[in-house]
Amino acid sequence: AGYLIMGLGLLSSLINPFIGPLFALGGAFVALAKTGIAVDPENELFRSYNNFLGFHLGHWQSLKEYKFICILKVKRSTKAISRAMVETETSSSSTFDINLLNGNHRKKMLIASFSTKEKAQEEARLLSRAINMDIVPYQPQLSAKTLQRRRR
């Protein structure tokens, strides 16, 4: 998509020398930008970054409060509601998200999202080895307030 926008921007710069280069620059950014995760195991830090022309943009965060890695299947969908208040699902997709979890699984940090479970498992194994954390199923502990509500 980025290369297409960049090409259209270059073509439209022949017609409009002010708008065309803006589209070309926007297309270049989309085409050449990459995202990733950098891990510093010695200092127990990580960052999700955007890389554009060799510059890594993103801030470092501490790994100390996170103890585990998990993979969650997430369904993302969009819905439309008509004037007659009829709800229709317009699109739906599932992704597999790699998350860091704290000790009781109540806090999680999204690291990466993948379209296939196999790719997510492969990346989670690599991350697990790099930061020395176990891959576990997501099982958050219930809070005292929730336990009281369930006892009623």
Short mmCIF file of C-alpha atoms in Angstrom, two decimals:
data_model
loop_
_atom_site.label_atom_id
_atom_site.label_comp_id
_atom_site.label_asym_id
_atom_site.label_seq_id
_atom_site.Cartn_x
_atom_site.Cartn_y
_atom_site.Cartn_z
CA ALA A 1 0.00 0.00 0.00
CA GLY A 2 2.84 2.39 0.83
CA TYR A 3 4.53 1.89 -2.52
CA LEU A 4 1.21 2.51 -4.30
CA ILE A 5 0.64 5.77 -2.40
CA MET A 6 4.21 6.81 -3.07
CA GLY A 7 3.82 6.09 -6.80
CA LEU A 8 0.52 7.97 -6.99
CA GLY A 9 2.13 10.87 -5.15
CA LEU A 10 4.97 11.00 -7.65
CA LEU A 11 2.52 10.92 -10.56
CA SER A 12 0.29 13.57 -9.03
CA SER A 13 3.29 15.84 -8.43
CA LEU A 14 3.32 16.36 -12.19
CA ILE A 15 -0.19 17.83 -11.91
CA ASN A 16 0.05 19.56 -8.52
CA PRO A 17 3.60 20.24 -7.27
CA PHE A 18 2.38 20.93 -3.71
CA ILE A 19 0.09 17.98 -2.97
CA GLY A 20 1.95 15.26 -4.91
CA PRO A 21 5.17 15.35 -2.85
CA LEU A 22 3.14 15.14 0.38
CA PHE A 23 1.54 11.92 -0.83
CA ALA A 24 4.93 10.62 -1.97
CA LEU A 25 6.44 11.31 1.48
CA GLY A 26 3.48 9.71 3.26
CA GLY A 27 3.73 6.67 1.01
CA ALA A 28 7.48 6.42 1.63
CA PHE A 29 6.87 6.47 5.37
CA VAL A 30 4.26 3.69 5.16
CA ALA A 31 6.42 1.61 2.79
CA LEU A 32 9.68 1.96 4.69
CA ALA A 33 8.50 1.99 8.32
CA LYS A 34 8.79 -1.22 10.34
CA THR A 35 7.78 -2.12 13.87
CA GLY A 36 9.55 -4.42 16.27
CA ILE A 37 10.54 -5.25 19.83
CA ALA A 38 13.95 -4.62 21.34
CA VAL A 39 14.94 -6.44 24.53
CA ASP A 40 17.82 -5.60 26.87
CA PRO A 41 18.00 -8.66 29.18
CA GLU A 42 20.99 -7.37 31.17
CA ASN A 43 19.15 -4.23 32.29
CA GLU A 44 15.71 -5.92 32.26
CA LEU A 45 14.25 -3.46 29.75
CA PHE A 46 12.18 -3.75 26.59
CA ARG A 47 10.66 -1.41 24.05
CA SER A 48 8.24 -1.61 21.19
CA TYR A 49 9.62 0.58 18.45
CA ASN A 50 8.92 1.98 15.02
CA ASN A 51 11.92 1.96 12.69
CA PHE A 52 12.07 4.52 9.91
CA LEU A 53 15.26 4.90 7.88
CA GLY A 54 17.34 3.30 10.65
CA PHE A 55 15.95 5.42 13.52
CA HIS A 56 14.31 3.42 16.32
CA LEU A 57 11.49 5.41 17.90
CA GLY A 58 10.11 4.09 21.20
CA HIS A 59 10.78 4.37 24.92
CA TRP A 60 12.31 1.73 27.19
CA GLN A 61 10.13 0.07 29.84
CA SER A 62 11.06 -2.11 32.78
CA LEU A 63 10.50 -5.87 32.71
CA LYS A 64 10.73 -6.19 36.51
CA GLU A 65 6.99 -6.24 37.23
CA TYR A 66 6.30 -8.82 34.51
CA LYS A 67 6.87 -12.50 35.30
CA PHE A 68 5.25 -14.48 32.48
CA ILE A 69 4.44 -14.53 28.75
CA CYS A 70 1.12 -15.66 27.32
CA ILE A 71 -0.58 -15.89 23.95
CA LEU A 72 -4.19 -14.73 23.74
CA LYS A 73 -6.56 -15.20 20.82
CA VAL A 74 -8.38 -11.93 20.23
CA LYS A 75 -11.40 -11.44 17.98
CA ARG A 76 -11.74 -7.97 16.52
CA SER A 77 -14.94 -7.04 14.74
CA THR A 78 -16.82 -4.02 13.52
CA LYS A 79 -20.58 -3.63 13.64
CA ALA A 80 -23.04 -1.31 11.96
CA ILE A 81 -26.41 -0.26 13.33
CA SER A 82 -29.14 0.76 10.90
CA ARG A 83 -31.80 3.41 11.50
CA ALA A 84 -34.17 0.62 12.48
CA MET A 85 -31.67 -0.29 15.24
CA VAL A 86 -30.72 -3.57 13.56
CA GLU A 87 -27.15 -4.54 14.41
CA THR A 88 -25.02 -6.19 11.72
CA GLU A 89 -21.45 -7.43 11.98
CA THR A 90 -19.58 -5.98 9.03
CA SER A 91 -16.17 -7.58 9.48
CA SER A 92 -14.41 -9.90 11.88
CA SER A 93 -10.87 -11.17 12.28
CA SER A 94 -8.91 -13.10 14.87
CA THR A 95 -5.35 -12.39 15.91
CA PHE A 96 -2.96 -14.00 18.36
CA ASP A 97 -1.41 -11.51 20.78
CA ILE A 98 1.77 -12.02 22.79
CA ASN A 99 1.46 -10.39 26.20
CA LEU A 100 3.66 -9.97 29.24
CA LEU A 101 1.85 -10.75 32.51
CA ASN A 102 2.54 -9.78 36.10
CA GLY A 103 2.57 -12.37 38.88
CA ASN A 104 -1.21 -12.63 39.35
CA HIS A 105 -2.03 -12.08 35.62
CA ARG A 106 -4.12 -8.99 36.45
CA LYS A 107 -1.84 -6.66 34.49
CA LYS A 108 -0.78 -7.38 30.93
CA MET A 109 1.31 -5.59 28.32
CA LEU A 110 0.74 -6.24 24.62
CA ILE A 111 4.02 -6.99 22.88
CA ALA A 112 3.05 -8.15 19.40
CA SER A 113 0.10 -9.39 17.36
CA PHE A 114 0.16 -12.13 14.70
CA SER A 115 -2.36 -13.54 12.26
CA THR A 116 -1.43 -17.19 12.89
CA LYS A 117 -1.03 -19.12 16.11
CA GLU A 118 2.14 -20.84 14.87
CA LYS A 119 3.91 -17.53 14.21
CA ALA A 120 2.84 -16.20 17.63
CA GLN A 121 4.13 -19.36 19.35
CA GLU A 122 7.44 -19.15 17.51
CA GLU A 123 7.94 -15.49 18.48
CA ALA A 124 6.85 -16.17 22.07
CA ARG A 125 9.46 -18.95 22.36
CA LEU A 126 12.17 -16.60 21.08
CA LEU A 127 11.09 -13.89 23.52
CA SER A 128 10.89 -16.42 26.36
CA ARG A 129 14.50 -17.47 25.80
CA ALA A 130 15.70 -13.88 25.46
CA ILE A 131 14.17 -12.62 28.73
CA ASN A 132 14.06 -15.92 30.65
CA MET A 133 10.29 -16.01 31.28
CA ASP A 134 7.91 -18.96 31.08
CA ILE A 135 5.05 -19.13 28.59
CA VAL A 136 1.88 -19.82 30.59
CA PRO A 137 -1.88 -19.94 29.93
CA TYR A 138 -3.77 -16.79 30.90
CA GLN A 139 -5.38 -17.43 34.31
CA PRO A 140 -5.93 -14.18 36.23
CA GLN A 141 -6.49 -14.53 39.97
CA LEU A 142 -9.85 -13.34 41.20
CA SER A 143 -9.85 -10.29 43.45
CA ALA A 144 -11.32 -10.43 46.96
CA LYS A 145 -14.22 -8.23 45.79
CA THR A 146 -15.08 -10.66 42.96
CA LEU A 147 -14.89 -13.65 45.31
CA GLN A 148 -17.31 -11.94 47.73
CA ARG A 149 -19.74 -11.20 44.91
CA ARG A 150 -19.68 -14.84 43.78
CA ARG A 151 -20.35 -16.16 47.29
CA ARG A 152 -23.71 -14.33 47.47
#
